[in-house]
Amino acid sequence: MGLSASKRVKTTLTNSPEFNSACDSAYAHCLSLTQKAFQGVLPYQLLTASDHIHATVSTTHKQPLIVKWVPSPPTRTQIDSALRIVARQQNNKSEEELILGPAQFKEWAVVLYAGAAVGNAGKAVLARVPIGVAGIVGIGAVMRSGFHLVGAAIGVYALGVATSIYLSLSG
C-alpha cells in the first residue's frame, strides 16, 4: 500500500493548511498566556495547546482526518509521549527544560495528532473485523459452506476493512 499509516497521516497533517493554521493559533495563544516571557511554549502548556488545536480544527476548519479519527482531544499520556519523541530529537534536552519554538511545536502537534489518529484507526479495525468475521462464520454455518470458502470470505472482508480504514487516513 505504499506508505505506512503513520507516515500517511503525518504527511496529510503537515500539508494541511487547516492544521497548520490551528497550530499557529495555538502557539500564539500559549505565548500570550505567558505574556511572551519565554521564547516558545513550555511543556506544562501542551495540554492547553492540544485542546486549542482540537477545538480549532474540529469547529472552525473541519479538517476531515481529525474530525473522523480524533473525536476528542488527545490524553495527557499521548501529549507526554509526543513530547518525549520531540525531546529525543533535540538530543541533550530533558523534557522539563525544553522550550518548543514554532518548528518544534508544529512537529510535536503532528506527532501527537498522527499518533492519536492512527491509534483510533487501529482500534476501529480491531472492533470491526471480529464482528464481521462472526457474521461471515454464522452465514457460512447456516449455508453449510466449506471451510475454504468461509476462510477466503473472512480474509477478503478483513483486507477490505483494513484497506478502507487505511485509505480514510489521508483525510
PDB file of C-alpha atoms in Angstrom:
ATOM      1  CA  MET A   1       0.000   0.000   0.000  1.00  0.00           C
ATOM      2  CA  GLY A   2       2.988   2.303  -0.065  1.00  0.00           C
ATOM      3  CA  LEU A   3       3.424   4.484   2.987  1.00  0.00           C
ATOM      4  CA  SER A   4       2.797   3.255   6.487  1.00  0.00           C
ATOM      5  CA  ALA A   5      -0.332   4.584   8.142  1.00  0.00           C
ATOM      6  CA  SER A   6       1.538   6.934  10.480  1.00  0.00           C
ATOM      7  CA  LYS A   7       3.643   8.403   7.656  1.00  0.00           C
ATOM      8  CA  ARG A   8       0.492   8.872   5.586  1.00  0.00           C
ATOM      9  CA  VAL A   9      -1.222  10.719   8.436  1.00  0.00           C
ATOM     10  CA  LYS A  10       1.868  12.836   9.194  1.00  0.00           C
ATOM     11  CA  THR A  11       2.086  13.841   5.533  1.00  0.00           C
ATOM     12  CA  THR A  12      -1.606  14.724   5.454  1.00  0.00           C
ATOM     13  CA  LEU A  13      -1.335  16.846   8.600  1.00  0.00           C
ATOM     14  CA  THR A  14       1.890  18.543   7.519  1.00  0.00           C
ATOM     15  CA  ASN A  15       0.347  19.520   4.173  1.00  0.00           C
ATOM     16  CA  SER A  16      -2.976  20.620   5.672  1.00  0.00           C
ATOM     17  CA  PRO A  17      -3.453  24.409   5.733  1.00  0.00           C
ATOM     18  CA  GLU A  18      -6.233  23.942   8.311  1.00  0.00           C
ATOM     19  CA  PHE A  19      -3.973  22.020  10.670  1.00  0.00           C
ATOM     20  CA  ASN A  20      -1.075  24.460  10.158  1.00  0.00           C
ATOM     21  CA  SER A  21      -3.382  27.384  10.912  1.00  0.00           C
ATOM     22  CA  ALA A  22      -4.655  25.669  14.072  1.00  0.00           C
ATOM     23  CA  CYS A  23      -1.060  25.034  15.205  1.00  0.00           C
ATOM     24  CA  ASP A  24      -0.100  28.666  14.600  1.00  0.00           C
ATOM     25  CA  SER A  25      -3.155  29.825  16.522  1.00  0.00           C
ATOM     26  CA  ALA A  26      -2.426  27.505  19.464  1.00  0.00           C
ATOM     27  CA  TYR A  27       1.232  28.560  19.513  1.00  0.00           C
ATOM     28  CA  ALA A  28       0.268  32.247  19.605  1.00  0.00           C
ATOM     29  CA  HIS A  29      -2.330  31.512  22.294  1.00  0.00           C
ATOM     30  CA  CYS A  30       0.267  29.813  24.509  1.00  0.00           C
ATOM     31  CA  LEU A  31       2.721  32.683  24.043  1.00  0.00           C
ATOM     32  CA  SER A  32       0.027  35.173  25.008  1.00  0.00           C
ATOM     33  CA  LEU A  33      -0.775  33.185  28.163  1.00  0.00           C
ATOM     34  CA  THR A  34       2.817  33.665  29.352  1.00  0.00           C
ATOM     35  CA  GLN A  35       2.789  37.272  28.125  1.00  0.00           C
ATOM     36  CA  LYS A  36       5.643  36.330  25.767  1.00  0.00           C
ATOM     37  CA  ALA A  37       8.014  35.878  28.720  1.00  0.00           C
ATOM     38  CA  PHE A  38       9.534  32.817  27.015  1.00  0.00           C
ATOM     39  CA  GLN A  39      10.803  32.213  23.506  1.00  0.00           C
ATOM     40  CA  GLY A  40       8.351  29.370  22.968  1.00  0.00           C
ATOM     41  CA  VAL A  41       5.824  27.017  24.503  1.00  0.00           C
ATOM     42  CA  LEU A  42       6.645  25.314  27.794  1.00  0.00           C
ATOM     43  CA  PRO A  43       5.821  21.633  28.426  1.00  0.00           C
ATOM     44  CA  TYR A  44       3.148  22.429  31.027  1.00  0.00           C
ATOM     45  CA  GLN A  45       1.236  24.406  28.359  1.00  0.00           C
ATOM     46  CA  LEU A  46       0.931  21.494  25.938  1.00  0.00           C
ATOM     47  CA  LEU A  47      -2.385  20.226  27.313  1.00  0.00           C
ATOM     48  CA  THR A  48      -3.910  23.652  26.710  1.00  0.00           C
ATOM     49  CA  ALA A  49      -2.291  23.796  23.273  1.00  0.00           C
ATOM     50  CA  SER A  50      -3.634  20.371  22.325  1.00  0.00           C
ATOM     51  CA  ASP A  51      -7.136  21.319  23.417  1.00  0.00           C
ATOM     52  CA  HIS A  52      -6.881  24.575  21.460  1.00  0.00           C
ATOM     53  CA  ILE A  53      -5.743  22.772  18.292  1.00  0.00           C
ATOM     54  CA  HIS A  54      -8.510  20.214  18.609  1.00  0.00           C
ATOM     55  CA  ALA A  55     -11.198  22.831  19.184  1.00  0.00           C
ATOM     56  CA  THR A  56      -9.982  24.965  16.284  1.00  0.00           C
ATOM     57  CA  VAL A  57      -9.723  22.088  13.835  1.00  0.00           C
ATOM     58  CA  SER A  58     -12.990  20.467  14.925  1.00  0.00           C
ATOM     59  CA  THR A  59     -15.176  23.562  14.884  1.00  0.00           C
ATOM     60  CA  THR A  60     -13.651  26.136  12.580  1.00  0.00           C
ATOM     61  CA  HIS A  61     -11.559  24.369   9.982  1.00  0.00           C
ATOM     62  CA  LYS A  62     -13.222  20.952   9.884  1.00  0.00           C
ATOM     63  CA  GLN A  63     -10.032  19.023   8.997  1.00  0.00           C
ATOM     64  CA  PRO A  64     -11.649  15.678   7.999  1.00  0.00           C
ATOM     65  CA  LEU A  65      -8.867  13.445   9.303  1.00  0.00           C
ATOM     66  CA  ILE A  66      -9.078  14.854  12.820  1.00  0.00           C
ATOM     67  CA  VAL A  67     -12.858  15.175  12.833  1.00  0.00           C
ATOM     68  CA  LYS A  68     -13.187  11.475  11.928  1.00  0.00           C
ATOM     69  CA  TRP A  69     -10.313   9.836  13.797  1.00  0.00           C
ATOM     70  CA  VAL A  70      -9.675  12.135  16.768  1.00  0.00           C
ATOM     71  CA  PRO A  71     -13.176  12.908  18.065  1.00  0.00           C
ATOM     72  CA  SER A  72     -11.880  14.142  21.430  1.00  0.00           C
ATOM     73  CA  PRO A  73      -8.619  15.887  22.367  1.00  0.00           C
ATOM     74  CA  PRO A  74      -5.613  13.617  22.980  1.00  0.00           C
ATOM     75  CA  THR A  75      -4.958  12.467  26.533  1.00  0.00           C
ATOM     76  CA  ARG A  76      -2.173  13.710  28.776  1.00  0.00           C
ATOM     77  CA  THR A  77      -0.348  10.411  28.201  1.00  0.00           C
ATOM     78  CA  GLN A  78      -0.418  10.926  24.433  1.00  0.00           C
ATOM     79  CA  ILE A  79       0.740  14.534  24.873  1.00  0.00           C
ATOM     80  CA  ASP A  80       3.672  13.465  27.052  1.00  0.00           C
ATOM     81  CA  SER A  81       4.609  10.677  24.652  1.00  0.00           C
ATOM     82  CA  ALA A  82       4.719  13.105  21.714  1.00  0.00           C
ATOM     83  CA  LEU A  83       6.831  15.482  23.813  1.00  0.00           C
ATOM     84  CA  ARG A  84       9.302  12.678  24.586  1.00  0.00           C
ATOM     85  CA  ILE A  85       9.669  11.971  20.865  1.00  0.00           C
ATOM     86  CA  VAL A  86      10.358  15.635  20.096  1.00  0.00           C
ATOM     87  CA  ALA A  87      12.718  15.948  23.094  1.00  0.00           C
ATOM     88  CA  ARG A  88      14.693  12.912  21.893  1.00  0.00           C
ATOM     89  CA  GLN A  89      15.202  14.625  18.563  1.00  0.00           C
ATOM     90  CA  GLN A  90      16.546  17.697  20.393  1.00  0.00           C
ATOM     91  CA  ASN A  91      19.267  15.390  21.821  1.00  0.00           C
ATOM     92  CA  ASN A  92      20.607  16.679  25.133  1.00  0.00           C
ATOM     93  CA  LYS A  93      17.466  18.423  26.369  1.00  0.00           C
ATOM     94  CA  SER A  94      15.270  16.943  29.047  1.00  0.00           C
ATOM     95  CA  GLU A  95      11.522  17.320  28.666  1.00  0.00           C
ATOM     96  CA  GLU A  96      11.324  19.741  31.590  1.00  0.00           C
ATOM     97  CA  GLU A  97      13.863  22.214  30.195  1.00  0.00           C
ATOM     98  CA  LEU A  98      12.605  22.011  26.636  1.00  0.00           C
ATOM     99  CA  ILE A  99      11.015  25.151  25.238  1.00  0.00           C
ATOM    100  CA  LEU A 100       9.258  24.478  21.964  1.00  0.00           C
ATOM    101  CA  GLY A 101       9.847  27.030  19.239  1.00  0.00           C
ATOM    102  CA  PRO A 102       7.454  27.259  16.288  1.00  0.00           C
ATOM    103  CA  ALA A 103       9.068  24.394  14.337  1.00  0.00           C
ATOM    104  CA  GLN A 104       9.309  22.049  17.339  1.00  0.00           C
ATOM    105  CA  PHE A 105       5.781  22.932  18.391  1.00  0.00           C
ATOM    106  CA  LYS A 106       4.398  22.030  14.961  1.00  0.00           C
ATOM    107  CA  GLU A 107       6.457  18.830  14.953  1.00  0.00           C
ATOM    108  CA  TRP A 108       5.035  17.959  18.379  1.00  0.00           C
ATOM    109  CA  ALA A 109       1.478  18.638  17.158  1.00  0.00           C
ATOM    110  CA  VAL A 110       1.966  16.460  14.069  1.00  0.00           C
ATOM    111  CA  VAL A 111       3.411  13.605  16.147  1.00  0.00           C
ATOM    112  CA  LEU A 112       0.596  13.950  18.699  1.00  0.00           C
ATOM    113  CA  TYR A 113      -2.326  14.035  16.271  1.00  0.00           C
ATOM    114  CA  ALA A 114      -0.841  11.440  13.914  1.00  0.00           C
ATOM    115  CA  GLY A 115      -0.412   9.061  16.829  1.00  0.00           C
ATOM    116  CA  ALA A 116      -3.937   9.702  18.067  1.00  0.00           C
ATOM    117  CA  ALA A 117      -5.467   9.219  14.606  1.00  0.00           C
ATOM    118  CA  VAL A 118      -3.546   6.022  13.864  1.00  0.00           C
ATOM    119  CA  GLY A 119      -4.300   4.659  17.336  1.00  0.00           C
ATOM    120  CA  ASN A 120      -8.027   5.271  16.932  1.00  0.00           C
ATOM    121  CA  ALA A 121      -7.971   3.791  13.416  1.00  0.00           C
ATOM    122  CA  GLY A 122      -6.288   0.674  14.816  1.00  0.00           C
ATOM    123  CA  LYS A 123      -8.990   0.402  17.444  1.00  0.00           C
ATOM    124  CA  ALA A 124     -11.609   0.675  14.689  1.00  0.00           C
ATOM    125  CA  VAL A 125     -10.023  -2.225  12.803  1.00  0.00           C
ATOM    126  CA  LEU A 126      -9.955  -4.310  15.969  1.00  0.00           C
ATOM    127  CA  ALA A 127     -13.614  -3.507  16.621  1.00  0.00           C
ATOM    128  CA  ARG A 128     -14.954  -4.035  13.092  1.00  0.00           C
ATOM    129  CA  VAL A 129     -13.142  -7.187  11.996  1.00  0.00           C
ATOM    130  CA  PRO A 130     -14.360  -9.563  14.744  1.00  0.00           C
ATOM    131  CA  ILE A 131     -17.973  -8.502  14.249  1.00  0.00           C
ATOM    132  CA  GLY A 132     -17.786  -9.093  10.507  1.00  0.00           C
ATOM    133  CA  VAL A 133     -15.944 -12.377  10.959  1.00  0.00           C
ATOM    134  CA  ALA A 134     -18.628 -13.600  13.342  1.00  0.00           C
ATOM    135  CA  GLY A 135     -21.277 -12.696  10.787  1.00  0.00           C
ATOM    136  CA  ILE A 136     -19.422 -14.490   7.985  1.00  0.00           C
ATOM    137  CA  VAL A 137     -18.919 -17.605  10.126  1.00  0.00           C
ATOM    138  CA  GLY A 138     -22.589 -17.552  11.106  1.00  0.00           C
ATOM    139  CA  ILE A 139     -23.745 -17.289   7.496  1.00  0.00           C
ATOM    140  CA  GLY A 140     -21.253 -19.972   6.496  1.00  0.00           C
ATOM    141  CA  ALA A 141     -22.616 -22.306   9.184  1.00  0.00           C
ATOM    142  CA  VAL A 142     -26.227 -21.707   8.161  1.00  0.00           C
ATOM    143  CA  MET A 143     -25.424 -22.254   4.497  1.00  0.00           C
ATOM    144  CA  ARG A 144     -23.089 -25.158   5.316  1.00  0.00           C
ATOM    145  CA  SER A 145     -20.341 -23.705   3.195  1.00  0.00           C
ATOM    146  CA  GLY A 146     -16.892 -25.241   3.143  1.00  0.00           C
ATOM    147  CA  PHE A 147     -14.162 -24.016   5.466  1.00  0.00           C
ATOM    148  CA  HIS A 148     -12.112 -22.811   2.496  1.00  0.00           C
ATOM    149  CA  LEU A 149     -14.913 -20.585   1.246  1.00  0.00           C
ATOM    150  CA  VAL A 150     -15.584 -19.166   4.710  1.00  0.00           C
ATOM    151  CA  GLY A 151     -11.850 -18.623   5.293  1.00  0.00           C
ATOM    152  CA  ALA A 152     -11.492 -16.823   1.968  1.00  0.00           C
ATOM    153  CA  ALA A 153     -14.507 -14.631   2.734  1.00  0.00           C
ATOM    154  CA  ILE A 154     -13.042 -13.740   6.138  1.00  0.00           C
ATOM    155  CA  GLY A 155      -9.707 -12.856   4.539  1.00  0.00           C
ATOM    156  CA  VAL A 156     -11.328 -10.667   1.896  1.00  0.00           C
ATOM    157  CA  TYR A 157     -13.511  -8.954   4.499  1.00  0.00           C
ATOM    158  CA  ALA A 158     -10.576  -8.253   6.853  1.00  0.00           C
ATOM    159  CA  LEU A 159      -8.470  -6.917   3.991  1.00  0.00           C
ATOM    160  CA  GLY A 160     -11.347  -4.729   2.836  1.00  0.00           C
ATOM    161  CA  VAL A 161     -11.877  -3.240   6.304  1.00  0.00           C
ATOM    162  CA  ALA A 162      -8.173  -2.588   6.780  1.00  0.00           C
ATOM    163  CA  THR A 163      -7.841  -1.029   3.313  1.00  0.00           C
ATOM    164  CA  SER A 164     -10.900   1.130   3.829  1.00  0.00           C
ATOM    165  CA  ILE A 165      -9.586   2.497   7.115  1.00  0.00           C
ATOM    166  CA  TYR A 166      -6.063   2.959   5.708  1.00  0.00           C
ATOM    167  CA  LEU A 167      -7.367   4.962   2.763  1.00  0.00           C
ATOM    168  CA  SER A 168      -9.509   7.131   5.029  1.00  0.00           C
ATOM    169  CA  LEU A 169      -6.367   8.192   6.913  1.00  0.00           C
ATOM    170  CA  SER A 170      -5.380  10.583   4.141  1.00  0.00           C
ATOM    171  CA  GLY A 171      -8.202  12.893   5.115  1.00  0.00           C
TER     172      GLY A 171
END
